[in-house]
CSV table of C-alpha atoms in Angstrom, one decimal:
chain,number,residue,atom,x,y,z
Y,25,UNK,CA,5.9,-159.6,-49.9
Y,26,UNK,CA,7.8,-157.1,-52.1
Y,27,UNK,CA,8.4,-159.9,-54.7
Y,28,UNK,CA,4.6,-160.6,-54.9
Y,29,UNK,CA,3.5,-157.0,-54.9
Y,30,UNK,CA,4.2,-156.1,-58.6
Y,31,UNK,CA,2.1,-159.0,-59.9
Y,32,UNK,CA,-0.8,-158.1,-57.7
Y,33,UNK,CA,-0.3,-154.3,-58.0
Y,34,UNK,CA,-3.1,-151.8,-57.8
Y,35,UNK,CA,-1.9,-148.3,-58.0
Y,36,UNK,CA,-4.8,-146.8,-56.0
Y,37,UNK,CA,-4.4,-149.4,-53.2
Y,38,UNK,CA,-0.6,-149.0,-53.2
Y,39,UNK,CA,-1.0,-145.2,-53.0
Y,40,UNK,CA,-3.4,-145.6,-50.1
Y,41,UNK,CA,-0.9,-147.8,-48.3
Y,42,UNK,CA,1.8,-145.2,-49.0
Y,43,UNK,CA,-0.4,-142.4,-47.7
Y,44,UNK,CA,-1.4,-144.3,-44.6
Y,45,UNK,CA,2.3,-144.9,-43.8
Y,46,UNK,CA,3.0,-141.2,-44.4
Y,47,UNK,CA,0.2,-140.2,-42.1
Y,48,UNK,CA,1.3,-142.7,-39.4
Y,49,UNK,CA,4.9,-141.4,-39.7
Y,50,UNK,CA,3.9,-137.8,-39.4
Y,51,UNK,CA,4.8,-136.8,-43.0
Y,52,UNK,CA,1.1,-136.3,-44.0
Y,53,UNK,CA,-1.1,-133.9,-42.0
Y,54,UNK,CA,-4.5,-134.8,-40.7
Y,55,UNK,CA,-6.4,-132.5,-43.0
Y,56,UNK,CA,-4.8,-133.9,-46.2
Y,57,UNK,CA,-5.2,-137.4,-44.9
Y,58,UNK,CA,-8.9,-136.9,-44.1
Y,59,UNK,CA,-9.4,-135.3,-47.6
Y,60,UNK,CA,-7.7,-138.2,-49.3
Y,61,UNK,CA,-9.8,-140.9,-47.4
Y,62,UNK,CA,-13.0,-138.9,-48.0
Y,63,UNK,CA,-12.3,-138.6,-51.8
Y,64,UNK,CA,-11.5,-142.4,-52.0
Y,65,UNK,CA,-14.7,-143.2,-50.1
Y,66,UNK,CA,-16.7,-141.2,-52.6
Y,67,UNK,CA,-15.0,-143.0,-55.5
Y,68,UNK,CA,-15.7,-146.4,-53.9
Y,69,UNK,CA,-19.3,-145.6,-53.0
Y,70,UNK,CA,-18.7,-145.8,-49.2
Y,71,UNK,CA,-21.2,-143.6,-47.4
Y,72,UNK,CA,-19.8,-141.1,-45.0
Y,73,UNK,CA,-22.9,-141.3,-42.8
Y,74,UNK,CA,-21.2,-143.8,-40.5
Y,75,UNK,CA,-18.3,-141.4,-40.0
Y,76,UNK,CA,-19.9,-138.3,-38.3
Y,77,UNK,CA,-16.7,-137.0,-36.8
Y,78,UNK,CA,-15.0,-137.1,-40.2
Y,79,UNK,CA,-17.9,-135.3,-41.8
Y,80,UNK,CA,-17.9,-132.7,-39.1
Y,81,UNK,CA,-14.1,-132.3,-39.3
Y,82,UNK,CA,-14.2,-131.8,-43.1
Y,83,UNK,CA,-17.0,-129.3,-42.7
Y,84,UNK,CA,-15.1,-127.5,-40.0
Y,85,UNK,CA,-12.0,-127.3,-42.3
Y,86,UNK,CA,-14.1,-125.8,-45.1
Y,87,UNK,CA,-15.5,-123.2,-42.8
Y,88,UNK,CA,-12.0,-122.4,-41.5
Y,89,UNK,CA,-10.8,-121.6,-44.9
Y,90,UNK,CA,-13.3,-118.7,-45.2
Y,91,UNK,CA,-12.8,-117.2,-41.8
Y,92,UNK,CA,-10.9,-113.9,-41.7
Y,93,UNK,CA,-10.1,-113.0,-38.1
Y,94,UNK,CA,-10.1,-109.2,-38.7
Y,95,UNK,CA,-13.6,-109.2,-40.2
Y,96,UNK,CA,-14.9,-111.5,-37.4
Y,97,UNK,CA,-13.5,-109.1,-34.8
Y,98,UNK,CA,-15.0,-106.1,-36.5
Y,99,UNK,CA,-18.4,-107.7,-36.7
Y,100,UNK,CA,-18.1,-109.1,-33.2
Y,101,UNK,CA,-17.5,-105.6,-31.8
Y,102,UNK,CA,-20.5,-104.2,-33.7
Y,103,UNK,CA,-22.7,-107.1,-32.7
Y,104,UNK,CA,-21.8,-107.1,-29.0
Y,105,UNK,CA,-22.4,-103.3,-28.9
Y,106,UNK,CA,-25.8,-103.7,-30.5
Y,107,UNK,CA,-26.7,-106.7,-28.3
Y,108,UNK,CA,-25.6,-105.0,-25.1
Y,109,UNK,CA,-28.0,-102.1,-25.8
Y,110,UNK,CA,-30.9,-104.7,-26.3
Y,111,UNK,CA,-30.3,-106.8,-23.1
Y,112,UNK,CA,-31.8,-106.3,-19.7
Y,113,UNK,CA,-29.1,-105.7,-17.0
Y,114,UNK,CA,-29.4,-109.2,-15.7
Y,115,UNK,CA,-28.9,-110.7,-19.2
Y,116,UNK,CA,-25.9,-108.4,-19.8
Y,117,UNK,CA,-24.4,-109.6,-16.5
Y,118,UNK,CA,-25.1,-113.2,-17.6
Y,119,UNK,CA,-23.3,-112.6,-20.9
Y,120,UNK,CA,-20.3,-111.1,-19.1
Y,121,UNK,CA,-20.2,-114.0,-16.7
Y,122,UNK,CA,-20.3,-116.5,-19.6
Y,123,UNK,CA,-17.4,-114.6,-21.4
Y,124,UNK,CA,-15.4,-114.8,-18.2
Y,125,UNK,CA,-16.2,-118.6,-17.8
Y,126,UNK,CA,-15.0,-119.2,-21.4
Y,127,UNK,CA,-11.7,-117.4,-20.6
Y,128,UNK,CA,-11.3,-119.4,-17.4
Y,129,UNK,CA,-12.1,-122.6,-19.3
Y,130,UNK,CA,-15.2,-123.5,-17.2
Y,131,UNK,CA,-17.6,-123.0,-20.1
Y,132,UNK,CA,-17.0,-124.6,-23.5
Y,133,UNK,CA,-16.8,-122.3,-26.5
Y,134,UNK,CA,-19.5,-124.2,-28.4
Y,135,UNK,CA,-21.9,-123.9,-25.4
Y,136,UNK,CA,-21.2,-120.2,-25.2
Y,137,UNK,CA,-21.9,-119.8,-29.0
Y,138,UNK,CA,-25.2,-121.5,-28.5
Y,139,UNK,CA,-26.2,-119.2,-25.7
Y,140,UNK,CA,-25.0,-116.2,-27.7
Y,141,UNK,CA,-27.2,-117.2,-30.6
Y,142,UNK,CA,-30.2,-117.6,-28.3
Y,143,UNK,CA,-29.6,-114.2,-26.8
Y,144,UNK,CA,-29.4,-112.7,-30.3
Y,145,UNK,CA,-32.6,-114.4,-31.3
Y,146,UNK,CA,-34.5,-113.4,-28.2
Y,147,UNK,CA,-33.2,-109.8,-28.7
Y,148,UNK,CA,-34.4,-109.7,-32.3
Y,149,UNK,CA,-30.9,-109.4,-33.8
Y,150,UNK,CA,-30.5,-111.7,-36.8
Y,151,UNK,CA,-27.0,-113.1,-37.0
Y,152,UNK,CA,-27.3,-113.2,-40.8
Y,153,UNK,CA,-26.5,-109.5,-40.6
Y,154,UNK,CA,-23.0,-110.5,-39.4
Y,155,UNK,CA,-21.9,-113.2,-41.9
Y,156,UNK,CA,-18.3,-113.5,-40.8
Y,157,UNK,CA,-19.3,-113.8,-37.1
Y,158,UNK,CA,-22.0,-116.2,-37.9
Y,159,UNK,CA,-19.6,-118.4,-39.9
Y,160,UNK,CA,-17.1,-118.3,-37.0
Y,161,UNK,CA,-19.9,-119.3,-34.5
Y,162,UNK,CA,-20.8,-122.2,-36.7
Y,163,UNK,CA,-17.1,-123.2,-36.9
Y,164,UNK,CA,-16.9,-123.2,-33.1
Y,165,UNK,CA,-20.0,-125.2,-32.7
Y,166,UNK,CA,-18.9,-127.8,-35.3
Y,167,UNK,CA,-15.4,-128.1,-33.8
Y,168,UNK,CA,-17.1,-128.8,-30.4
Y,169,UNK,CA,-18.7,-131.8,-32.0
Y,170,UNK,CA,-15.5,-133.4,-33.2
Y,171,UNK,CA,-13.8,-135.7,-30.8
Y,172,UNK,CA,-10.2,-136.5,-31.6
Y,173,UNK,CA,-10.3,-140.1,-30.4
Y,174,UNK,CA,-13.5,-140.8,-32.3
Y,175,UNK,CA,-12.1,-139.1,-35.4
Y,176,UNK,CA,-9.0,-141.3,-35.2
Y,177,UNK,CA,-11.1,-144.4,-34.8
Y,178,UNK,CA,-13.2,-143.4,-37.8
Y,179,UNK,CA,-10.2,-142.7,-40.0
Y,180,UNK,CA,-8.8,-146.2,-39.1
Y,181,UNK,CA,-12.2,-147.8,-39.9
Y,182,UNK,CA,-12.5,-145.9,-43.2
Y,183,UNK,CA,-9.0,-146.8,-44.2
Y,184,UNK,CA,-9.7,-150.5,-43.5
Y,185,UNK,CA,-12.9,-150.3,-45.5
Y,186,UNK,CA,-11.1,-148.7,-48.4
Y,187,UNK,CA,-8.3,-151.3,-48.3
Y,188,UNK,CA,-10.9,-154.1,-48.4
Y,189,UNK,CA,-12.8,-152.3,-51.2
Y,190,UNK,CA,-9.8,-151.7,-53.3
Y,191,UNK,CA,-8.3,-155.2,-52.9
Y,192,UNK,CA,-9.9,-156.7,-56.0
Y,193,UNK,CA,-8.7,-160.3,-55.9
Y,194,UNK,CA,-8.4,-162.8,-53.1
Y,195,UNK,CA,-4.6,-162.9,-53.6
Y,196,UNK,CA,-4.5,-159.1,-53.3
Y,197,UNK,CA,-6.6,-159.3,-50.1
Y,198,UNK,CA,-4.2,-161.8,-48.7
Y,199,UNK,CA,-1.2,-159.7,-49.6
Y,200,UNK,CA,-2.9,-156.6,-48.2
Y,201,UNK,CA,-3.6,-158.5,-44.9
Y,202,UNK,CA,0.1,-159.6,-44.8
Y,203,UNK,CA,1.4,-156.1,-45.4
Y,204,UNK,CA,-0.9,-154.8,-42.6
Y,205,UNK,CA,0.5,-157.4,-40.2
Y,206,UNK,CA,4.0,-156.6,-41.2
Y,207,UNK,CA,3.4,-152.9,-40.7
Y,208,UNK,CA,2.0,-153.6,-37.2
Y,209,UNK,CA,5.0,-155.7,-36.4
Y,210,UNK,CA,7.2,-152.9,-37.6
Y,211,UNK,CA,5.4,-150.4,-35.4
Y,212,UNK,CA,5.7,-152.7,-32.4
Y,213,UNK,CA,9.4,-153.0,-33.0
Y,214,UNK,CA,9.8,-149.3,-33.2
Y,215,UNK,CA,7.8,-148.9,-30.0
Y,216,UNK,CA,9.9,-151.5,-28.2
Y,217,UNK,CA,13.2,-149.8,-29.4
Y,218,UNK,CA,12.1,-146.4,-28.1
């Protein structure tokens, strides 16, 4: 395989293989790997519409970069104070119960965020007045939509599509398939030895 590789070399495809191995080996983190595959998909004209978990993950990462916890906490305190003055006693009790359920793990954070947004809307409090808090709530809701197993499956499917798209000749496609089989055998041997 290594003897044939230089004559059939494609630097983009070779780099993709290298990055896949780095990700599989733990040397490349998920965010950078997702960014790499997403960028290559754009270059190759592969629509991200069939990769909803990847799209949500990338959006979540972009939101995460703009979140400043201290600002979120400040806005949250002001917002909750304002909201608590607007709520009827039974609504306030429901809000407190939901906060407790989130802390206990019996209510998901994304479900809580949705209910908080509904309470704000019904109380006439526009969340746009609290941009850091609003961005954080969006982040939580988006992160609730990302399923790790589905994201892993989508990354595998996208990397396979990219390898096929980048393998320009039948010979390169055959070599690519052989390299993939050898990588799988290598992983199985590593698994068996451990």
